[in-house]
XYZ file of C-alpha atoms in Angstrom:
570
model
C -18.042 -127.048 -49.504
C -20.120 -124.682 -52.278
C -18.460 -122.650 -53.861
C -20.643 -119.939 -52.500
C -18.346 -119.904 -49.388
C -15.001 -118.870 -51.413
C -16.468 -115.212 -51.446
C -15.751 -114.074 -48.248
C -11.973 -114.408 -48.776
C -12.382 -111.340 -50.167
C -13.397 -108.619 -52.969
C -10.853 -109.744 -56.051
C -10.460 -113.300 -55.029
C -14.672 -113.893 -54.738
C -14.722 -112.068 -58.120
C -12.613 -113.757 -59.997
C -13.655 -117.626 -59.077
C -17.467 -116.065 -59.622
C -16.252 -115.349 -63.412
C -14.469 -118.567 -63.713
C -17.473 -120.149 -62.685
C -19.361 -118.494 -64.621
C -17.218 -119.248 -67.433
C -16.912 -123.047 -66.360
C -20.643 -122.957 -66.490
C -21.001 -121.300 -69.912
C -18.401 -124.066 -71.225
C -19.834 -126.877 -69.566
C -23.061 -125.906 -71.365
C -21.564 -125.571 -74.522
C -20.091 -128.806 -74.260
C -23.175 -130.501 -72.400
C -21.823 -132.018 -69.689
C -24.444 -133.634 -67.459
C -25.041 -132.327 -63.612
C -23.923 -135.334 -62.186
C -20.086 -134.791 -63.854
C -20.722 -131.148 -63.150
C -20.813 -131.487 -59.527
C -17.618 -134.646 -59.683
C -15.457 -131.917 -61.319
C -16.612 -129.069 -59.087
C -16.010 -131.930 -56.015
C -12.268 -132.548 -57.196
C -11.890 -128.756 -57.798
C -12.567 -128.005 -53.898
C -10.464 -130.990 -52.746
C -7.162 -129.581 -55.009
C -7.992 -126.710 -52.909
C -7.844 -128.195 -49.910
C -5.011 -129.836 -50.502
C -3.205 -126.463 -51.013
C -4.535 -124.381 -47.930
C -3.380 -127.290 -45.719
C 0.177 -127.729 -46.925
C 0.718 -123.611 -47.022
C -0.949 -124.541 -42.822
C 1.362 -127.095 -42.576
C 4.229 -125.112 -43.758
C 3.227 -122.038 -41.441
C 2.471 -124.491 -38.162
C 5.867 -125.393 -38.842
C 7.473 -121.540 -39.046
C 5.175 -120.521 -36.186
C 7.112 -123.291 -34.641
C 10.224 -121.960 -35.424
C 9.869 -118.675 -33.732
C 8.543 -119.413 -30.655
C 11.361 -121.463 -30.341
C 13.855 -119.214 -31.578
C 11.672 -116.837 -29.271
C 12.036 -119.072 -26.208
C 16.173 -119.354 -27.057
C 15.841 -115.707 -27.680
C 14.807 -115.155 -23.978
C 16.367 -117.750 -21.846
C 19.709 -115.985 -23.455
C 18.691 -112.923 -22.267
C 17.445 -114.133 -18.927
C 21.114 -115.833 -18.553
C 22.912 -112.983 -19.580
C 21.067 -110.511 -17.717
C 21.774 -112.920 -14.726
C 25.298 -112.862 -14.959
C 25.455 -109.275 -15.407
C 22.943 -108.595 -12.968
C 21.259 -106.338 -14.909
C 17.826 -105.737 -13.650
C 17.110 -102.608 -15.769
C 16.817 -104.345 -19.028
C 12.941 -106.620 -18.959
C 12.922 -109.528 -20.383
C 9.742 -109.020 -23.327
C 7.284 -111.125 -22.940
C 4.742 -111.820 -25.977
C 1.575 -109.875 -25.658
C -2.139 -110.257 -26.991
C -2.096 -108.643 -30.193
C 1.786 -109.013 -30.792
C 2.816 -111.155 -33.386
C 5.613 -113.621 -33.410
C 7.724 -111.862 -35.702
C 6.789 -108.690 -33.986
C 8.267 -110.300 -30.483
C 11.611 -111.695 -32.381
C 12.086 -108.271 -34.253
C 12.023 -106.729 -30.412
C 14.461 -109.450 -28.599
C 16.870 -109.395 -31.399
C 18.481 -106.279 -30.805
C 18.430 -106.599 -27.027
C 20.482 -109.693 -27.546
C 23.275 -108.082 -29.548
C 23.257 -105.544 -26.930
C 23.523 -107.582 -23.923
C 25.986 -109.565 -25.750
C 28.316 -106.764 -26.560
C 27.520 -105.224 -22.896
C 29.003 -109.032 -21.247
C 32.104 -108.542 -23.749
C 32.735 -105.326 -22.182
C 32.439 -106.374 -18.582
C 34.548 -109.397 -19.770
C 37.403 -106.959 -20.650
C 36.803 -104.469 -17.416
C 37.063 -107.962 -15.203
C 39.973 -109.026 -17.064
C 41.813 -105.353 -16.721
C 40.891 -105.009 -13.199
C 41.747 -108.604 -12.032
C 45.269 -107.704 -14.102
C 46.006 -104.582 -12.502
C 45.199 -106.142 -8.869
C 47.280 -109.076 -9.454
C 50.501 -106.989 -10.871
C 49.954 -105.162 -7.677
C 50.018 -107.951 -5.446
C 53.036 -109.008 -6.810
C 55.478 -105.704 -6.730
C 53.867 -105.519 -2.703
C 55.228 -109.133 -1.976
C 58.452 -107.925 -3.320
C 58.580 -110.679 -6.299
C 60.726 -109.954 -9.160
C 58.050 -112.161 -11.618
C 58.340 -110.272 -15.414
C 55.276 -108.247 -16.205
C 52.342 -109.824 -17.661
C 52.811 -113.356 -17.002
C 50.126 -113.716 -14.991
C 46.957 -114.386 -16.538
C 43.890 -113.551 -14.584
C 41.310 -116.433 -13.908
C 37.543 -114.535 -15.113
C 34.760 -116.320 -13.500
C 31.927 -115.702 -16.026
C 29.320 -116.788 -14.066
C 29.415 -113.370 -12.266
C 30.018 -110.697 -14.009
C 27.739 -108.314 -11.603
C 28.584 -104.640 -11.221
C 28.681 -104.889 -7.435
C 31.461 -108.078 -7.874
C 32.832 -105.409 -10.478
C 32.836 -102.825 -7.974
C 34.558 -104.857 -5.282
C 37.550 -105.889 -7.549
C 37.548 -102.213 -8.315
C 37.727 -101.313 -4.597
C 40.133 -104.028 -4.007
C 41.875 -102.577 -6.635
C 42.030 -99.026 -5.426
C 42.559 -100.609 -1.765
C 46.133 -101.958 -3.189
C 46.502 -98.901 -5.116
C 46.730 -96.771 -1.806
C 48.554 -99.051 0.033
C 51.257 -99.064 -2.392
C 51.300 -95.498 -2.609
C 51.072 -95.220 1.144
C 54.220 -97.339 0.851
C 56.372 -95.449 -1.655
C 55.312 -92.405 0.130
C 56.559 -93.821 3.378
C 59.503 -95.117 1.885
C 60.641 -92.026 0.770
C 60.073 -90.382 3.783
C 61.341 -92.719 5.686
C 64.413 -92.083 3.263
C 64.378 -88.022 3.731
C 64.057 -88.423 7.448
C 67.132 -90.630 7.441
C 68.684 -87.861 5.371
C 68.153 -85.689 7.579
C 69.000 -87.110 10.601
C 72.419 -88.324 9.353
C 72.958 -84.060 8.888
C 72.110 -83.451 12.395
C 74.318 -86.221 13.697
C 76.989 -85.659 10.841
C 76.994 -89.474 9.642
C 77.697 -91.003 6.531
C 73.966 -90.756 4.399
C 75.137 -93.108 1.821
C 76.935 -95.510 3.999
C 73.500 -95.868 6.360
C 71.070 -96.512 3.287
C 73.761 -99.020 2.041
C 73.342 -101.118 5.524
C 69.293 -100.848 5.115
C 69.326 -102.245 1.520
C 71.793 -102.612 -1.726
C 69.239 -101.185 -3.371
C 69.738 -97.797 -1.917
C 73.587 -98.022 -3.173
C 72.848 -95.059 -5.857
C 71.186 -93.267 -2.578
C 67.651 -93.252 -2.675
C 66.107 -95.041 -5.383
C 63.313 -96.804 -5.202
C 62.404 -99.228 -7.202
C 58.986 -100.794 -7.102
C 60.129 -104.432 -5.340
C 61.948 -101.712 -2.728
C 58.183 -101.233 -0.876
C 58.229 -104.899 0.624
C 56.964 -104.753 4.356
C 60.648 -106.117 4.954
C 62.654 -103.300 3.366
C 60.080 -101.091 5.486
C 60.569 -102.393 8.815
C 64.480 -101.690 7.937
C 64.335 -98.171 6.938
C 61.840 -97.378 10.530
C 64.157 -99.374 12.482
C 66.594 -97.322 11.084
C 65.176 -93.593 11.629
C 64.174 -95.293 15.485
C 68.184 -95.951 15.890
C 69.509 -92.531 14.584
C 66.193 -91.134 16.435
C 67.164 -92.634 19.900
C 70.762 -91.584 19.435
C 69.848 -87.717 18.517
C 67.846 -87.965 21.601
C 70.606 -88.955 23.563
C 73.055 -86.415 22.579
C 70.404 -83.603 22.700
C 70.278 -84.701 26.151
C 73.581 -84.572 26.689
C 74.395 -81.688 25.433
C 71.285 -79.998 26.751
C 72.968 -80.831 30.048
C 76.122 -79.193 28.975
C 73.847 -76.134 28.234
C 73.103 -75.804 31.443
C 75.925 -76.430 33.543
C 77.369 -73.866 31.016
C 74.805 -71.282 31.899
C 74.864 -71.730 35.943
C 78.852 -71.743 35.453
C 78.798 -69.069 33.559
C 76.015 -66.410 35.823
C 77.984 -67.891 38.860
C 81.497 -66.579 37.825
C 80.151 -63.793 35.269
C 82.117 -64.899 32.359
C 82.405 -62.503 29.216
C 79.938 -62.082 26.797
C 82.494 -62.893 24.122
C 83.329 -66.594 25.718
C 79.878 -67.228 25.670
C 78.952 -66.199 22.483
C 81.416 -68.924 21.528
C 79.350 -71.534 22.530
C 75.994 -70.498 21.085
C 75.238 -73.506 18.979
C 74.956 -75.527 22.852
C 73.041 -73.005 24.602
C 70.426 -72.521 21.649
C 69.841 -76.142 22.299
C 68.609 -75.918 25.434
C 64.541 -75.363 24.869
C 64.384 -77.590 21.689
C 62.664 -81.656 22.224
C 63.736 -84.190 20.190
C 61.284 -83.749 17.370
C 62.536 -80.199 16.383
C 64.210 -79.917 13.502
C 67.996 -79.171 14.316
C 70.838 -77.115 12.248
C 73.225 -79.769 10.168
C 75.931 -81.237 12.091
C 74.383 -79.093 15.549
C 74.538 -82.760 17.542
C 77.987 -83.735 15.801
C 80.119 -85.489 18.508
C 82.651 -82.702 17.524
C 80.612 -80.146 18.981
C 79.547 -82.700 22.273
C 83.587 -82.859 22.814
C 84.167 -79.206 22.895
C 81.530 -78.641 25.620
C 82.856 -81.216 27.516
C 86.192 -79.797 27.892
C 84.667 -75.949 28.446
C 82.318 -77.265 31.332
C 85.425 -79.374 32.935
C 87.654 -75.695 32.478
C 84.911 -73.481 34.227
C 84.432 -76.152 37.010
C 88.326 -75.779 37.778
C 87.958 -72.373 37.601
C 84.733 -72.480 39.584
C 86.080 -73.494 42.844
C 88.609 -70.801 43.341
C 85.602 -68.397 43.333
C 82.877 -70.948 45.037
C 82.973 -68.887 48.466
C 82.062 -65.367 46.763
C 79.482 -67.170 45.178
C 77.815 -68.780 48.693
C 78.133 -65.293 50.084
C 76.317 -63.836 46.719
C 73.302 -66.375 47.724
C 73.592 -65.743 51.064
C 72.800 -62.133 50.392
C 69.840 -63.129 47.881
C 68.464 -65.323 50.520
C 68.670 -62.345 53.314
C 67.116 -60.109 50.635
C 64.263 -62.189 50.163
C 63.441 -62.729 53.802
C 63.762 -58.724 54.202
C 61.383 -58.107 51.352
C 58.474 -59.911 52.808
C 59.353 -58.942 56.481
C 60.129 -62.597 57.865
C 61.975 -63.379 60.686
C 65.651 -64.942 60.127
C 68.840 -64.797 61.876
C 70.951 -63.243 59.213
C 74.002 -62.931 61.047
C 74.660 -66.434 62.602
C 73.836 -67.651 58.952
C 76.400 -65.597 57.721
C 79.026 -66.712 59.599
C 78.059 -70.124 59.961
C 78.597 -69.902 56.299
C 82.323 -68.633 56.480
C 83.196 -70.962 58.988
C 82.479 -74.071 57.330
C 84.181 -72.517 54.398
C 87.274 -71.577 56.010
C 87.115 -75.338 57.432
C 87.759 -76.369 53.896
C 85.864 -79.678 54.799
C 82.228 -78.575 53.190
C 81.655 -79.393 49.851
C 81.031 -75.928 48.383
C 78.761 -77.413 45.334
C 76.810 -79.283 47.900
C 76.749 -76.004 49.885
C 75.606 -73.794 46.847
C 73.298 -76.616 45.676
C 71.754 -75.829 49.220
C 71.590 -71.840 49.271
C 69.683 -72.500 46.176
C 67.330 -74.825 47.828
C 66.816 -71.950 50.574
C 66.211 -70.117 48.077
C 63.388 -71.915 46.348
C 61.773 -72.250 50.263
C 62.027 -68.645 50.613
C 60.683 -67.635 47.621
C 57.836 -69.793 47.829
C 56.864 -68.776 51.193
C 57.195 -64.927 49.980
C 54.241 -66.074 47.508
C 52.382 -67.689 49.995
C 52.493 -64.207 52.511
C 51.947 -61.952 49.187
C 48.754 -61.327 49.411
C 48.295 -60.652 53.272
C 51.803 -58.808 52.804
C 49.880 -56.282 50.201
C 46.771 -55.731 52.710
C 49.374 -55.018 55.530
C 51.205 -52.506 53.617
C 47.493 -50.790 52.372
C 46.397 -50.948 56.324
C 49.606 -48.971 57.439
C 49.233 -46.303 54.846
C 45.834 -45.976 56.211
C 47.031 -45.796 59.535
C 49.739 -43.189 58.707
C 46.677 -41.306 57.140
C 44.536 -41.545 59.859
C 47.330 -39.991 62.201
C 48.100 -37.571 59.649
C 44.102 -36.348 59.706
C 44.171 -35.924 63.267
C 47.117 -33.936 63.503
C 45.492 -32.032 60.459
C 42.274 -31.678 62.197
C 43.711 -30.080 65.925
C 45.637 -27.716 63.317
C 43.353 -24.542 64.553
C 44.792 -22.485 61.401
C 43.765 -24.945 58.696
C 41.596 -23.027 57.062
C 43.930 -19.666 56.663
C 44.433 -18.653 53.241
C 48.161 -19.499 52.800
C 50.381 -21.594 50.254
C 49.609 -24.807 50.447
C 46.285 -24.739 51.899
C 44.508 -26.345 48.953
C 46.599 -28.892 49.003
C 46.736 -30.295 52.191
C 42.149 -30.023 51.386
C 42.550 -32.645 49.373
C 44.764 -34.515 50.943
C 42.289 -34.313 53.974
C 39.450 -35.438 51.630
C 41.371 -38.392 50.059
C 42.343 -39.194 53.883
C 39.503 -39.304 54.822
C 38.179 -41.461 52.832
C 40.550 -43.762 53.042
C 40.075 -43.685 57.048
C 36.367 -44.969 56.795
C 37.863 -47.966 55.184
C 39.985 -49.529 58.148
C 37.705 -51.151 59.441
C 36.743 -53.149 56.414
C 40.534 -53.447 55.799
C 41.107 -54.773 59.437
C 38.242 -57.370 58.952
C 39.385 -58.554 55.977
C 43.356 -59.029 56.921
C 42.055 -60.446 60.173
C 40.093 -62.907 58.234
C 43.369 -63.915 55.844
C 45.972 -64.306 58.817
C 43.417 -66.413 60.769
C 42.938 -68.534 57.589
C 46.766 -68.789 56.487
C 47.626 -69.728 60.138
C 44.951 -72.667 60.254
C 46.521 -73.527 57.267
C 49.841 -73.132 58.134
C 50.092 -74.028 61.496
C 52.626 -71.221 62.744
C 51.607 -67.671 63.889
C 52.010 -65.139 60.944
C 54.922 -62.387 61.904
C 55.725 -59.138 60.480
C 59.011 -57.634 61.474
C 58.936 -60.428 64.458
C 55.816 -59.730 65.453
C 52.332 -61.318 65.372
C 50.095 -59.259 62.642
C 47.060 -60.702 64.746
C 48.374 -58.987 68.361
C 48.823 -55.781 66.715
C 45.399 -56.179 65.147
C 44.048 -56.578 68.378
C 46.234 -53.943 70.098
C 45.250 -51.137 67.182
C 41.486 -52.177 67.776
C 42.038 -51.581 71.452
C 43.544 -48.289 70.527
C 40.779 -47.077 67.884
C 37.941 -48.066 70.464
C 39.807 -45.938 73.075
C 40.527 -43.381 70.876
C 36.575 -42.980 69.885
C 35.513 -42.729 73.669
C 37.739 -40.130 73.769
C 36.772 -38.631 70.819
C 33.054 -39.377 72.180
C 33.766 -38.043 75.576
C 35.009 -34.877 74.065
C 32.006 -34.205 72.173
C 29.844 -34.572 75.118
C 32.145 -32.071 77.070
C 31.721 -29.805 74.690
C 27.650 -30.461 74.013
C 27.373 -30.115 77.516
C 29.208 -26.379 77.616
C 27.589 -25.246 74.087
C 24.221 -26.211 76.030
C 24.874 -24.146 79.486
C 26.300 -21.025 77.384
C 23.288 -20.989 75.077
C 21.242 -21.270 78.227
C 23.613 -18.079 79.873
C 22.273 -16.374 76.625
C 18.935 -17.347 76.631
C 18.679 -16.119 79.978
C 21.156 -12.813 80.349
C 21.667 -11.869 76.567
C 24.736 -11.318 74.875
C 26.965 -8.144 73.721
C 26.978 -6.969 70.732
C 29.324 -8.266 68.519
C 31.795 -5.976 66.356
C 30.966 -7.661 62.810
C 27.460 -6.947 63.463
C 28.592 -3.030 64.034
C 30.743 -2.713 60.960
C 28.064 -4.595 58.695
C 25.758 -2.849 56.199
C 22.272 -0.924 58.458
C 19.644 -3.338 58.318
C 16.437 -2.926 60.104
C 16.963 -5.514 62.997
C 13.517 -5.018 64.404
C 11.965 -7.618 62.150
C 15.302 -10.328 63.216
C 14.674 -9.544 66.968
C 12.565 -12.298 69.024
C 10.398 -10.852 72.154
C 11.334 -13.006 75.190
C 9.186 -13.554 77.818
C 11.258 -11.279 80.745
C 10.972 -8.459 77.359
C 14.420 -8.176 76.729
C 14.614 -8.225 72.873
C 17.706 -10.457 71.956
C 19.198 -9.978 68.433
C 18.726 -13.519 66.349
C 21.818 -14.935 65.830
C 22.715 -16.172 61.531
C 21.623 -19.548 60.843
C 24.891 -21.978 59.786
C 25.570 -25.069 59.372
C 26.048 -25.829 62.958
C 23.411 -23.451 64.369
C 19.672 -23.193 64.203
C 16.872 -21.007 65.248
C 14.959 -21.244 68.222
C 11.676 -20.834 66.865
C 9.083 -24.127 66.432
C 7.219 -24.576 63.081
C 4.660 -22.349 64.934
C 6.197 -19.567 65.561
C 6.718 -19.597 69.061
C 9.286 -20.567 71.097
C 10.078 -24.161 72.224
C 10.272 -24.150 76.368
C 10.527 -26.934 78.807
C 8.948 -25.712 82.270
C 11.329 -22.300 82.162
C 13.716 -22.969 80.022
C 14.216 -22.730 76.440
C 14.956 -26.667 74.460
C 17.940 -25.903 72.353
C 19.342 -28.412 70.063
C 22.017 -30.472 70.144
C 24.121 -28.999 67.359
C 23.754 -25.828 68.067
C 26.963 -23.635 68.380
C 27.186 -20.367 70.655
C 29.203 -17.293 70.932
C 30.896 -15.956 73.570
C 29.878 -12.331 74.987
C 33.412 -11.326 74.023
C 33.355 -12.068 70.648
């Protein structure tokens, strides 16, 4: 090696060996040291050198060494600890091209004391968690073991968030089924409470039998919430449940037979008032929430005896009472127009009364099923009853019209007259709707018949003959009606002829009316009579055609149908 090569270690250091050299040289002169010890010294010079830059390699090899170890320990750490808490937002580094080794350890050192401390933490949240769900467990088993002698067991090899996060919802899991369970235990406690007020039992006495623990009346303590001292509170509530049911029942019942006894013999307001707490009963189910002591046997007792002193006193008054449904029955059957033989019932009735071998309750028990019958066939004819009644108002209206109509002094100004008008109008219309009505009722009897399978009477006869016998009737009466019109067509016809051919006075009105020229109203006939022209109305027209002229067939003059003639007299 020349000692040329030492200058490119850099500015000072080639410098200063250059002036040492030069120095070395200058001495070496001085001192006149040959070239051959020259170059032995400069030899030994560059081997003391070498010597030195290979132990500083040796000892830098060796703390290069060093880090990429601690590096490697550095890493494999964090890989474990990142494993366990299954961490994946924390990299592991990773040395780079132009990152030194110190760089790299500078970087994983603090990440290590952070994951460390992070694992500590979880170590505590596992060990808090795992506590809380094992303390848990124990006061739902109903153990009596002291608090906090049981010691967790913390797996460390997973201490993930997600195995975190299922202790956590294990935890909160047991945390709501306890609650659930002191919840439920104290209402299984207040319904008890309550229930013992309805019935009027002993509160204290009931919890007692459940569980000593209830001795101070409803205190729960937290081994009180085992599924045993459960299932004995709701077998409990199910026992005073079934027996509230039972005397609800029974004194719904009493209710009842109160009420009939009591509409049957028309007992006083005041007595009944007396026995308000049983008849309020009477709608309410099992699950309402009663009065205290309303289901008391006390109160069950005292309806007892009332309903056994009104049945005593019932049966001195049972035959007024037959007789009272006897007449509801023959009211019923009146009121929808059916056919029943009132008076054999009636005194079938009395007679097996006055036999004194009927059993009147059975006998009542059966007006009230005749009854029921009757009032369900008075639904059943309801509707066809309601089109009856509408046809025979019609009917009555039509008659009425008629008689109105041969009236020949309807129209005279009188009291009264505008009246009956619209009367006649409303009649009217009411007459062009029988025919619809008749369809229609026709229609229902046939169909409640079919379904029925008897004939439908009214007033014991058959709605469907005097359907038939009124349609007879109408069609006869509008032949007549027809016939009539003809008559009279014909005779309007051969008097307007009379006039067409022989003329006609002159009538008075036409006299005593204001002077009009009449020459321009008069019509030339053919034989040159001239023949005054009668006033247009509503049921007369003139002769004339649209031409002028007059309409003749062969001789005669055509004159419409509607037209209406005077007499001479008039």
């Amino acid at each position: 090696m020349s000692l040329s090569q030492y200058s490119i270690e850099g500015p000072m250091e080639a410098t200063s060996c250059s002036s040492l050299l030069q120095e070395l040289q200058v001495l070496w002169d001085e001192i006149g040291e040959t070239d051959h010890e020259r170059d032995r010294m400069i030899l030994r010079l560059e081997q003391d050198c070498l010597n030195v830059y290979r132990k500083k390699v040796d000892q830098e090899r060796k703390h290069k060494s060093d880090l990429v170890q601690a590096l490697s320990e550095g890493e494999a750490e964090i890989a474990k600890i990142i494993s366990v808490l299954g961490d994946q937002g924390n990299p592991i580094p990773v040395g780079k091209q132009g990152c030194t080794l110190k760089e790299q350890v500078s970087k994983i050192e603090p990440m290590l004391d952070d994951l460390r401390r992070k694992r500590e933490e979880r170590v505590k949240e596992f060990f808090e968690v795992q506590s809380q769900i094992l303390q848990i467990c124990t006061e739902l088993s109903g153990s009596t073991l002291p608090s906090g002698s049981a010691c967790p067991q913390i797996d460390e090899r997973d201490l993930t968030l997600k195995r975190l996060g299922e202790l956590k919802f294990h935890l909160l899991e047991l945390q709501k089924e306890k609650d659930t369970k002191l919840q439920k235990a104290s209402a299984n406690i207040k319904t008890i409470n309550e229930l013992c007020s309805v019935l009027s039992l002993d509160f204290g006495k009931m919890l007692h039998e459940v569980h000593p623990i209830f001795a101070d009346a409803g205190n729960i303590q937290l081994r009180s919430i085992s599924n045993e001292t459960l299932g004995r509170l709701s077998g409990t509530i199910h026992s005073l449940k079934q027996e509230k049911t039972i005397r609800l029942q029974k004194l719904q019942g009493l209710g009842s037979m109160l009420t009939e006894l009591w509409n049957l013999m028309d007992i006083d307001m005041y007595e009944q008032n007396k026995y308000n707490n049983v008849t309020s009963l009477m709608s309410a189910s099992s699950a309402d929430a009663l009065d205290h002591g309303s289901l008391a046997m006390d109160v069950i007792n005292q309806a007892e005896l009332e309903v056994e002193r009104l049945n005593i006193l019932k049966a001195t008054k049972m035959k007024e009472l037959v007789l009272k449904k006897q007449n509801e029955l023959e009211e019923i059957y009146r009121g929808v127009h059916m056919e029943f033989d009132f008076v054999a019932a009636r005194q079938k009735i009395i007679n097996n009364i006055n036999s004194g071998k009927a059993d009147l309750s059975i006998l009542l028990a059966d007006m009230d099923n005749q009854i029921s019958i009757a009032q369900e066939q008075a639904i059943r004819r309801k509707d066809i009853l309601e089109r009856m009644e509408k046809w025979l108002f019609a009917c009555q209206e039509e008659s009425w019209i008629d008689e109105y109509e041969r009236d020949q002094n309807r129209y005279n100004a009188g009291r009264g007259t505008h009246i009956n008008l619209k009367r006649a109008e409303k009649a009217r219309v009411l007459v062009s709707k029988i025919p619809s009505l008749v369809e229609t009722l026709t229609a229902k009897v046939k169909a409640w018949e079919s379904d029925e399978g008897l004939r439908f009477l009214y007033d014991k006869r058959s709605v469907l003959e005097t359907l038939e016998e009124y349609a007879v009737q109408r069609q006869q009466k509008d032949e007549e009606r027809r016939r009539t019109r003809e008559h009279k067509r014909l005779q309007e016809q051969y008097a307007t002829e009379q006039e067409v051919l022989f003329g006609t006075k002159p009538s008075p009105l036409r006299q005593l009316s204001a002077k009009k020229p009449l020459a321009q109203n008069n019509i030339n006939l053919p034989g040159g009579t001239p023949v005054g022209r009668r006033f247009s109305t509503s049921f007369t027209r003139p002769l004339l055609s649209s031409n002028g002229r007059d309409n003749r067939i062969g001789s005669k003059v055509a004159i419409p149908l509607n037209y209406v003639s005077l007499s001479k007299d008039s």
